[in-house]
């Protein structure tokens, strides 16, 4: 399935911003089940300096500096990816979670090290006894790892209430755990915290999910949203994604932007500004399916998409 | 006297390690046996016996004054009295002979080289992790493993330009490394300052002992720093990046910046544009080539590292990656400052350098390994346990002396996340002689030694910063715990070496002007001028009022006295609104309030608070104001005010205090007028002063002379006194003071440095020199305000101003004063907007676009 994603972020400031540094993680990456097709980032006013780079986790990031005074900053990301069907797996056939846990520090290969980095505390996810205790009932002795993770995801889905008013980006996990409320980002952090508290490797995935309009309604532009879920490492299977917010395994409807140890590594757009006064933010995301033939026709016409790297090399 | 000297050394004031290592006697640095000094102490002991401890104690009182005068301080975190704690320096140096020093130097050069290799690998190919020489958890789990810096090349492939090691000597005489400082080692400036003081106070012993000099080290340091400039630029612009005056070693940042000749900057003074780092200066942006940082690396770039940092520079990482600026030490070098590193250093040394580690590290166990964890668990009582990654001061220094429940809780935490804990042995540190209460005491000592990279190797400072535990300390040596420092003498210095070192000083490019003045600094100088003047005019007014109130010949309740007494209240200097002075007790009430505002602390507009602001601003300008000026400010804050404290001050005491403040502020002004280069900094300071003086005089005249009274003369005399113009007036007029003459002198006379017109005229002349005023063709808004005010005064008719109407009101005068005083706040705002606005702080944005349908 091919998806086209438009992600528009707009900041309005009450006073001019004289200098703005931004770091964006708005470009999809390649994954085992996803093929990057194109991406274009348009920034208004146009940046004096812009760079693309691959970060330590293999994500595509962009750094840009807007040096002209502005009261409004618009960042438009247009991307296209092909999402392949996620191969089915048999949770009961995965190795036991203790076996996986004990094997992680032993593997000193490049791959092993890249997995091992996901068991440690980060600024937003701190392991704790409480998290380990919450996770415990999903992980009795010898339970196959993926079976346990499915159960944990399901419990988070049933025990917690989705409530955008309950948390902010800085709400600590202990509070989420106590109030049993939050948004996808909190649930992802919570599940990661649970798994890491048991000594397992888990990472944060930032992306989108395709939504379908209610029957009989036309899909509105901008009604989709950023999403976040969890990926856990299982030897033999590699990284397996779970979506605790929707109680589902990650299907062909999940589009991956980037992954990291927590939200802080892959925040879609962050910035440091000079001036600006009060600010307001609006974000619009639209995910649409592209029919295969149409896409090829559009492609040959050169319909406006270009590789960002060609666009924004050192201006 | 000599009896005390040869007294057998006491076993040490530190009980803790005596208990911890029963039966082991700590090494005494000075004595090999009672009455037998170690050979390298011979000359010193001889000199000390000659001079005598009484004389040394006496000299040390002078040294303490010297330290106070230099303003040598150390800030202690979490202590309300910890700001600007006076630096503690013991007179007895720590002496090391040259043969032993040679061994120490070789060992530390080896160690610095090794650590540099390790950093190269950890930020590069990470072969050490894959081959199992270094536990991957210590890198991958380290909160300060700066992933964005991995793979980014650093100048000369050197991660450690500056390195420091803390050394301690065990009972058998062996030296051990107890700490590595790889990020931004502090203390070399203090070491140099200690040397300056000791050299001046024990000059004969210093000479006799042939001590190696430190100067050469700083020459090498400067060369190394400047060689890091991208593209080999000559005479690069180097800045020293400090977290600011709240940092524990801020004094040292100021001192080093001045000693090395670099601009001291805070994060807000720098900006990144076009992937280059610039200093925000008055004359525009100035490119920076090298940053000598004293800011922890995770705070250096809020965009890519800690987003909550307000101390860093957004975009710095990208500027480094683009190769437009170098950072010393490079970002990321703090990675191996963790104690756990020591557990792996020996095999790493054999693996990377093919030789044995020359100086052992204190035995350390990283609990991430099962056997190490078991050992620490079983020997908890003999070990110190620390968080593996925690910064030292965040502690807790988890000590062996824990209660049973605390111990159980610690074990519980250790079992849950073993890799987060590291245990190490407590070293029975050697005992160094320390002068306390006229006698020698022997206290555990740690020596910090500094190295700087040079030509692919390292150069060692022949000396260092020695610290000894405070009496009754916990066996832990840290300046944060109120310990005492010492000069460190390495013997075997000779003149030839010094001359050779001195010959290498590089040539200097001549520079003039001062456009590289950071906007923040200009802003601070402007306010320094304003606050010192506010202080001075307040002091003068309070003094005059106090004199008048208590003058034998004055009437208790004349209308003139009432208006004079009301002035300080109306101007916010006192807090009690004076009522009818003829009423019983009113005079006493007013007088008490007046004295209160002179002496009391904690009153927002009180003298102490205003002066506190002067002191604070001056302390953040330490690299910009001369040591003499600082001494004046410090003297007032530290000595005059505390000495004058009194529970029930008499008017006479108030007058004495106010008199001495007037004198001291006059010294400050004299320094400013005579010694400051007429650059932008001086101009902003002076504009601030002139502005404040104009505001004060305008308000004073408005509160006192806009209404006419019969006994105006005594009031006018008092005003002349406040403005220090009585003599000038007398030289022009005879008889009692009359208003036209006074107004002419205080308001309109451009020759009188106390008049309002004079302030306007001087401000105008300064404005013409300010950078943007010269470039623009039209006068700025600020300049227009001053021009208009001056024109109004020049056109004013003093007779008309003096004339009261039928209600005794001088409306023309009131209008003029009103117009003048109302122009000044917009003037100040305009100036701020034009010149200081890029001192605003950057802030963080984080788009949180996380809504999801479930």
JSON list of N, CA and C in Angstrom, two decimals, chain A residues 239-283:
[
{"chain": "A", "resi": 239, "resn": "UNK", "atom": "N", "xyz": [12.76, -6.58, 15.52]},
{"chain": "A", "resi": 239, "resn": "UNK", "atom": "CA", "xyz": [11.91, -5.66, 16.26]},
{"chain": "A", "resi": 239, "resn": "UNK", "atom": "C", "xyz": [10.45, -5.89, 15.89]},
{"chain": "A", "resi": 240, "resn": "UNK", "atom": "N", "xyz": [9.59, -6.02, 16.89]},
{"chain": "A", "resi": 240, "resn": "UNK", "atom": "CA", "xyz": [8.17, -6.25, 16.64]},
{"chain": "A", "resi": 240, "resn": "UNK", "atom": "C", "xyz": [7.38, -5.10, 17.28]},
{"chain": "A", "resi": 241, "resn": "UNK", "atom": "N", "xyz": [6.49, -4.49, 16.47]},
{"chain": "A", "resi": 241, "resn": "UNK", "atom": "CA", "xyz": [5.78, -3.30, 16.92]},
{"chain": "A", "resi": 241, "resn": "UNK", "atom": "C", "xyz": [4.44, -3.64, 17.58]},
{"chain": "A", "resi": 242, "resn": "UNK", "atom": "N", "xyz": [4.11, -2.90, 18.62]},
{"chain": "A", "resi": 242, "resn": "UNK", "atom": "CA", "xyz": [2.81, -3.04, 19.30]},
{"chain": "A", "resi": 242, "resn": "UNK", "atom": "C", "xyz": [2.23, -1.65, 19.51]},
{"chain": "A", "resi": 243, "resn": "UNK", "atom": "N", "xyz": [0.92, -1.56, 19.42]},
{"chain": "A", "resi": 243, "resn": "UNK", "atom": "CA", "xyz": [0.26, -0.26, 19.58]},
{"chain": "A", "resi": 243, "resn": "UNK", "atom": "C", "xyz": [-0.67, -0.32, 20.79]},
{"chain": "A", "resi": 244, "resn": "UNK", "atom": "N", "xyz": [-0.18, 0.06, 21.97]},
{"chain": "A", "resi": 244, "resn": "UNK", "atom": "CA", "xyz": [-1.01, -0.08, 23.16]},
{"chain": "A", "resi": 244, "resn": "UNK", "atom": "C", "xyz": [-2.23, 0.85, 23.15]},
{"chain": "A", "resi": 245, "resn": "UNK", "atom": "N", "xyz": [-2.15, 1.95, 22.41]},
{"chain": "A", "resi": 245, "resn": "UNK", "atom": "CA", "xyz": [-3.27, 2.89, 22.38]},
{"chain": "A", "resi": 245, "resn": "UNK", "atom": "C", "xyz": [-4.48, 2.27, 21.68]},
{"chain": "A", "resi": 246, "resn": "UNK", "atom": "N", "xyz": [-4.21, 1.45, 20.68]},
{"chain": "A", "resi": 246, "resn": "UNK", "atom": "CA", "xyz": [-5.30, 0.87, 19.91]},
{"chain": "A", "resi": 246, "resn": "UNK", "atom": "C", "xyz": [-5.45, -0.63, 20.12]},
{"chain": "A", "resi": 247, "resn": "UNK", "atom": "N", "xyz": [-4.66, -1.18, 21.05]},
{"chain": "A", "resi": 247, "resn": "UNK", "atom": "CA", "xyz": [-4.69, -2.61, 21.34]},
{"chain": "A", "resi": 247, "resn": "UNK", "atom": "C", "xyz": [-4.57, -3.43, 20.07]},
{"chain": "A", "resi": 248, "resn": "UNK", "atom": "N", "xyz": [-3.60, -3.13, 19.26]},
{"chain": "A", "resi": 248, "resn": "UNK", "atom": "CA", "xyz": [-3.43, -3.96, 18.06]},
{"chain": "A", "resi": 248, "resn": "UNK", "atom": "C", "xyz": [-1.95, -4.11, 17.76]},
{"chain": "A", "resi": 249, "resn": "UNK", "atom": "N", "xyz": [-1.69, -5.18, 17.03]},
{"chain": "A", "resi": 249, "resn": "UNK", "atom": "CA", "xyz": [-0.34, -5.29, 16.48]},
{"chain": "A", "resi": 249, "resn": "UNK", "atom": "C", "xyz": [-0.28, -4.30, 15.34]},
{"chain": "A", "resi": 250, "resn": "UNK", "atom": "N", "xyz": [0.93, -3.89, 15.06]},
{"chain": "A", "resi": 250, "resn": "UNK", "atom": "CA", "xyz": [1.05, -2.86, 14.06]},
{"chain": "A", "resi": 250, "resn": "UNK", "atom": "C", "xyz": [0.84, -3.47, 12.69]},
{"chain": "A", "resi": 251, "resn": "UNK", "atom": "N", "xyz": [-0.11, -2.86, 11.98]},
{"chain": "A", "resi": 251, "resn": "UNK", "atom": "CA", "xyz": [-0.57, -3.46, 10.73]},
{"chain": "A", "resi": 251, "resn": "UNK", "atom": "C", "xyz": [-0.06, -2.63, 9.57]},
{"chain": "A", "resi": 252, "resn": "UNK", "atom": "N", "xyz": [-0.61, -2.86, 8.41]},
{"chain": "A", "resi": 252, "resn": "UNK", "atom": "CA", "xyz": [-0.25, -2.09, 7.22]},
{"chain": "A", "resi": 252, "resn": "UNK", "atom": "C", "xyz": [-0.74, -0.67, 7.27]},
{"chain": "A", "resi": 253, "resn": "UNK", "atom": "N", "xyz": [-1.45, -0.28, 8.34]},
{"chain": "A", "resi": 253, "resn": "UNK", "atom": "CA", "xyz": [-1.94, 1.10, 8.40]},
{"chain": "A", "resi": 253, "resn": "UNK", "atom": "C", "xyz": [-1.02, 2.02, 9.19]},
{"chain": "A", "resi": 254, "resn": "UNK", "atom": "N", "xyz": [0.01, 1.47, 9.80]},
{"chain": "A", "resi": 254, "resn": "UNK", "atom": "CA", "xyz": [0.96, 2.29, 10.56]},
{"chain": "A", "resi": 254, "resn": "UNK", "atom": "C", "xyz": [2.12, 2.72, 9.66]},
{"chain": "A", "resi": 255, "resn": "UNK", "atom": "N", "xyz": [2.39, 4.01, 9.68]},
{"chain": "A", "resi": 255, "resn": "UNK", "atom": "CA", "xyz": [3.48, 4.55, 8.87]},
{"chain": "A", "resi": 255, "resn": "UNK", "atom": "C", "xyz": [4.56, 5.06, 9.82]},
{"chain": "A", "resi": 256, "resn": "UNK", "atom": "N", "xyz": [5.78, 4.57, 9.66]},
{"chain": "A", "resi": 256, "resn": "UNK", "atom": "CA", "xyz": [6.84, 4.91, 10.60]},
{"chain": "A", "resi": 256, "resn": "UNK", "atom": "C", "xyz": [7.63, 6.13, 10.12]},
{"chain": "A", "resi": 257, "resn": "UNK", "atom": "N", "xyz": [7.73, 7.14, 11.01]},
{"chain": "A", "resi": 257, "resn": "UNK", "atom": "CA", "xyz": [8.62, 8.27, 10.72]},
{"chain": "A", "resi": 257, "resn": "UNK", "atom": "C", "xyz": [10.03, 7.98, 11.23]},
{"chain": "A", "resi": 258, "resn": "UNK", "atom": "N", "xyz": [10.12, 7.71, 12.53]},
{"chain": "A", "resi": 258, "resn": "UNK", "atom": "CA", "xyz": [11.44, 7.60, 13.15]},
{"chain": "A", "resi": 258, "resn": "UNK", "atom": "C", "xyz": [11.29, 6.83, 14.45]},
{"chain": "A", "resi": 259, "resn": "UNK", "atom": "N", "xyz": [12.42, 6.31, 14.95]},
{"chain": "A", "resi": 259, "resn": "UNK", "atom": "CA", "xyz": [12.38, 5.69, 16.28]},
{"chain": "A", "resi": 259, "resn": "UNK", "atom": "C", "xyz": [13.57, 6.12, 17.11]},
{"chain": "A", "resi": 260, "resn": "UNK", "atom": "N", "xyz": [13.41, 5.99, 18.41]},
{"chain": "A", "resi": 260, "resn": "UNK", "atom": "CA", "xyz": [14.48, 6.38, 19.33]},
{"chain": "A", "resi": 260, "resn": "UNK", "atom": "C", "xyz": [14.20, 5.84, 20.70]},
{"chain": "A", "resi": 261, "resn": "UNK", "atom": "N", "xyz": [14.95, 6.35, 21.69]},
{"chain": "A", "resi": 261, "resn": "UNK", "atom": "CA", "xyz": [14.79, 5.82, 23.05]},
{"chain": "A", "resi": 261, "resn": "UNK", "atom": "C", "xyz": [13.52, 6.36, 23.70]},
{"chain": "A", "resi": 262, "resn": "UNK", "atom": "N", "xyz": [13.17, 7.59, 23.36]},
{"chain": "A", "resi": 262, "resn": "UNK", "atom": "CA", "xyz": [11.91, 8.13, 23.82]},
{"chain": "A", "resi": 262, "resn": "UNK", "atom": "C", "xyz": [11.52, 9.27, 22.87]},
{"chain": "A", "resi": 263, "resn": "UNK", "atom": "N", "xyz": [10.41, 9.93, 23.20]},
{"chain": "A", "resi": 263, "resn": "UNK", "atom": "CA", "xyz": [9.92, 11.02, 22.36]},
{"chain": "A", "resi": 263, "resn": "UNK", "atom": "C", "xyz": [11.01, 12.06, 22.07]},
{"chain": "A", "resi": 264, "resn": "UNK", "atom": "N", "xyz": [11.84, 12.33, 23.09]},
{"chain": "A", "resi": 264, "resn": "UNK", "atom": "CA", "xyz": [12.86, 13.37, 22.95]},
{"chain": "A", "resi": 264, "resn": "UNK", "atom": "C", "xyz": [13.80, 13.14, 21.77]},
{"chain": "A", "resi": 265, "resn": "UNK", "atom": "N", "xyz": [14.05, 11.88, 21.42]},
{"chain": "A", "resi": 265, "resn": "UNK", "atom": "CA", "xyz": [14.96, 11.58, 20.30]},
{"chain": "A", "resi": 265, "resn": "UNK", "atom": "C", "xyz": [14.31, 11.85, 18.95]},
{"chain": "A", "resi": 266, "resn": "UNK", "atom": "N", "xyz": [12.99, 11.84, 18.89]},
{"chain": "A", "resi": 266, "resn": "UNK", "atom": "CA", "xyz": [12.33, 11.85, 17.58]},
{"chain": "A", "resi": 266, "resn": "UNK", "atom": "C", "xyz": [11.20, 12.87, 17.50]},
{"chain": "A", "resi": 267, "resn": "UNK", "atom": "N", "xyz": [11.18, 13.83, 18.41]},
{"chain": "A", "resi": 267, "resn": "UNK", "atom": "CA", "xyz": [10.17, 14.87, 18.40]},
{"chain": "A", "resi": 267, "resn": "UNK", "atom": "C", "xyz": [10.01, 15.39, 16.97]},
{"chain": "A", "resi": 268, "resn": "UNK", "atom": "N", "xyz": [8.78, 15.41, 16.42]},
{"chain": "A", "resi": 268, "resn": "UNK", "atom": "CA", "xyz": [8.62, 15.76, 15.00]},
{"chain": "A", "resi": 268, "resn": "UNK", "atom": "C", "xyz": [9.24, 17.12, 14.66]},
{"chain": "A", "resi": 269, "resn": "UNK", "atom": "N", "xyz": [9.07, 18.09, 15.55]},
{"chain": "A", "resi": 269, "resn": "UNK", "atom": "CA", "xyz": [9.66, 19.40, 15.26]},
{"chain": "A", "resi": 269, "resn": "UNK", "atom": "C", "xyz": [9.97, 20.07, 16.58]},
{"chain": "A", "resi": 270, "resn": "UNK", "atom": "N", "xyz": [11.21, 20.35, 16.81]},
{"chain": "A", "resi": 270, "resn": "UNK", "atom": "CA", "xyz": [11.52, 21.12, 18.00]},
{"chain": "A", "resi": 270, "resn": "UNK", "atom": "C", "xyz": [12.32, 22.34, 17.60]},
{"chain": "A", "resi": 271, "resn": "UNK", "atom": "N", "xyz": [12.40, 23.30, 18.50]},
{"chain": "A", "resi": 271, "resn": "UNK", "atom": "CA", "xyz": [13.08, 24.52, 18.11]},
{"chain": "A", "resi": 271, "resn": "UNK", "atom": "C", "xyz": [13.51, 25.35, 19.30]},
{"chain": "A", "resi": 272, "resn": "UNK", "atom": "N", "xyz": [14.44, 26.23, 19.05]},
{"chain": "A", "resi": 272, "resn": "UNK", "atom": "CA", "xyz": [14.86, 27.21, 20.04]},
{"chain": "A", "resi": 272, "resn": "UNK", "atom": "C", "xyz": [14.77, 28.56, 19.35]},
{"chain": "A", "resi": 273, "resn": "UNK", "atom": "N", "xyz": [13.99, 29.48, 19.92]},
{"chain": "A", "resi": 273, "resn": "UNK", "atom": "CA", "xyz": [13.75, 30.75, 19.23]},
{"chain": "A", "resi": 273, "resn": "UNK", "atom": "C", "xyz": [14.19, 31.93, 20.09]},
{"chain": "A", "resi": 274, "resn": "UNK", "atom": "N", "xyz": [14.42, 33.02, 19.43]},
{"chain": "A", "resi": 274, "resn": "UNK", "atom": "CA", "xyz": [14.75, 34.27, 20.09]},
{"chain": "A", "resi": 274, "resn": "UNK", "atom": "C", "xyz": [13.58, 35.21, 19.84]},
{"chain": "A", "resi": 275, "resn": "UNK", "atom": "N", "xyz": [12.97, 35.70, 20.89]},
{"chain": "A", "resi": 275, "resn": "UNK", "atom": "CA", "xyz": [11.82, 36.60, 20.74]},
{"chain": "A", "resi": 275, "resn": "UNK", "atom": "C", "xyz": [10.54, 35.79, 20.65]},
{"chain": "A", "resi": 276, "resn": "UNK", "atom": "N", "xyz": [9.51, 36.37, 20.03]},
{"chain": "A", "resi": 276, "resn": "UNK", "atom": "CA", "xyz": [8.29, 35.60, 19.77]},
{"chain": "A", "resi": 276, "resn": "UNK", "atom": "C", "xyz": [7.12, 35.87, 20.69]},
{"chain": "A", "resi": 277, "resn": "UNK", "atom": "N", "xyz": [7.38, 36.29, 21.92]},
{"chain": "A", "resi": 277, "resn": "UNK", "atom": "CA", "xyz": [6.28, 36.53, 22.85]},
{"chain": "A", "resi": 277, "resn": "UNK", "atom": "C", "xyz": [5.46, 35.28, 23.06]},
{"chain": "A", "resi": 278, "resn": "UNK", "atom": "N", "xyz": [4.13, 35.43, 23.02]},
{"chain": "A", "resi": 278, "resn": "UNK", "atom": "CA", "xyz": [3.24, 34.28, 23.14]},
{"chain": "A", "resi": 278, "resn": "UNK", "atom": "C", "xyz": [3.23, 33.54, 21.80]},
{"chain": "A", "resi": 279, "resn": "UNK", "atom": "N", "xyz": [3.05, 32.22, 21.86]},
{"chain": "A", "resi": 279, "resn": "UNK", "atom": "CA", "xyz": [2.91, 31.54, 20.59]},
{"chain": "A", "resi": 279, "resn": "UNK", "atom": "C", "xyz": [1.73, 30.58, 20.60]},
{"chain": "A", "resi": 280, "resn": "UNK", "atom": "N", "xyz": [1.19, 30.33, 19.41]},
{"chain": "A", "resi": 280, "resn": "UNK", "atom": "CA", "xyz": [0.18, 29.29, 19.29]},
{"chain": "A", "resi": 280, "resn": "UNK", "atom": "C", "xyz": [0.60, 28.36, 18.18]},
{"chain": "A", "resi": 281, "resn": "UNK", "atom": "N", "xyz": [0.14, 27.14, 18.27]},
{"chain": "A", "resi": 281, "resn": "UNK", "atom": "CA", "xyz": [0.61, 26.09, 17.37]},
{"chain": "A", "resi": 281, "resn": "UNK", "atom": "C", "xyz": [-0.59, 25.40, 16.74]},
{"chain": "A", "resi": 282, "resn": "UNK", "atom": "N", "xyz": [-0.53, 25.16, 15.44]},
{"chain": "A", "resi": 282, "resn": "UNK", "atom": "CA", "xyz": [-1.55, 24.29, 14.86]},
{"chain": "A", "resi": 282, "resn": "UNK", "atom": "C", "xyz": [-0.89, 23.26, 13.97]},
{"chain": "A", "resi": 283, "resn": "UNK", "atom": "N", "xyz": [-1.41, 22.07, 14.01]},
{"chain": "A", "resi": 283, "resn": "UNK", "atom": "CA", "xyz": [-0.83, 20.96, 13.25]},
{"chain": "A", "resi": 283, "resn": "UNK", "atom": "C", "xyz": [-1.95, 20.28, 12.47]}
]
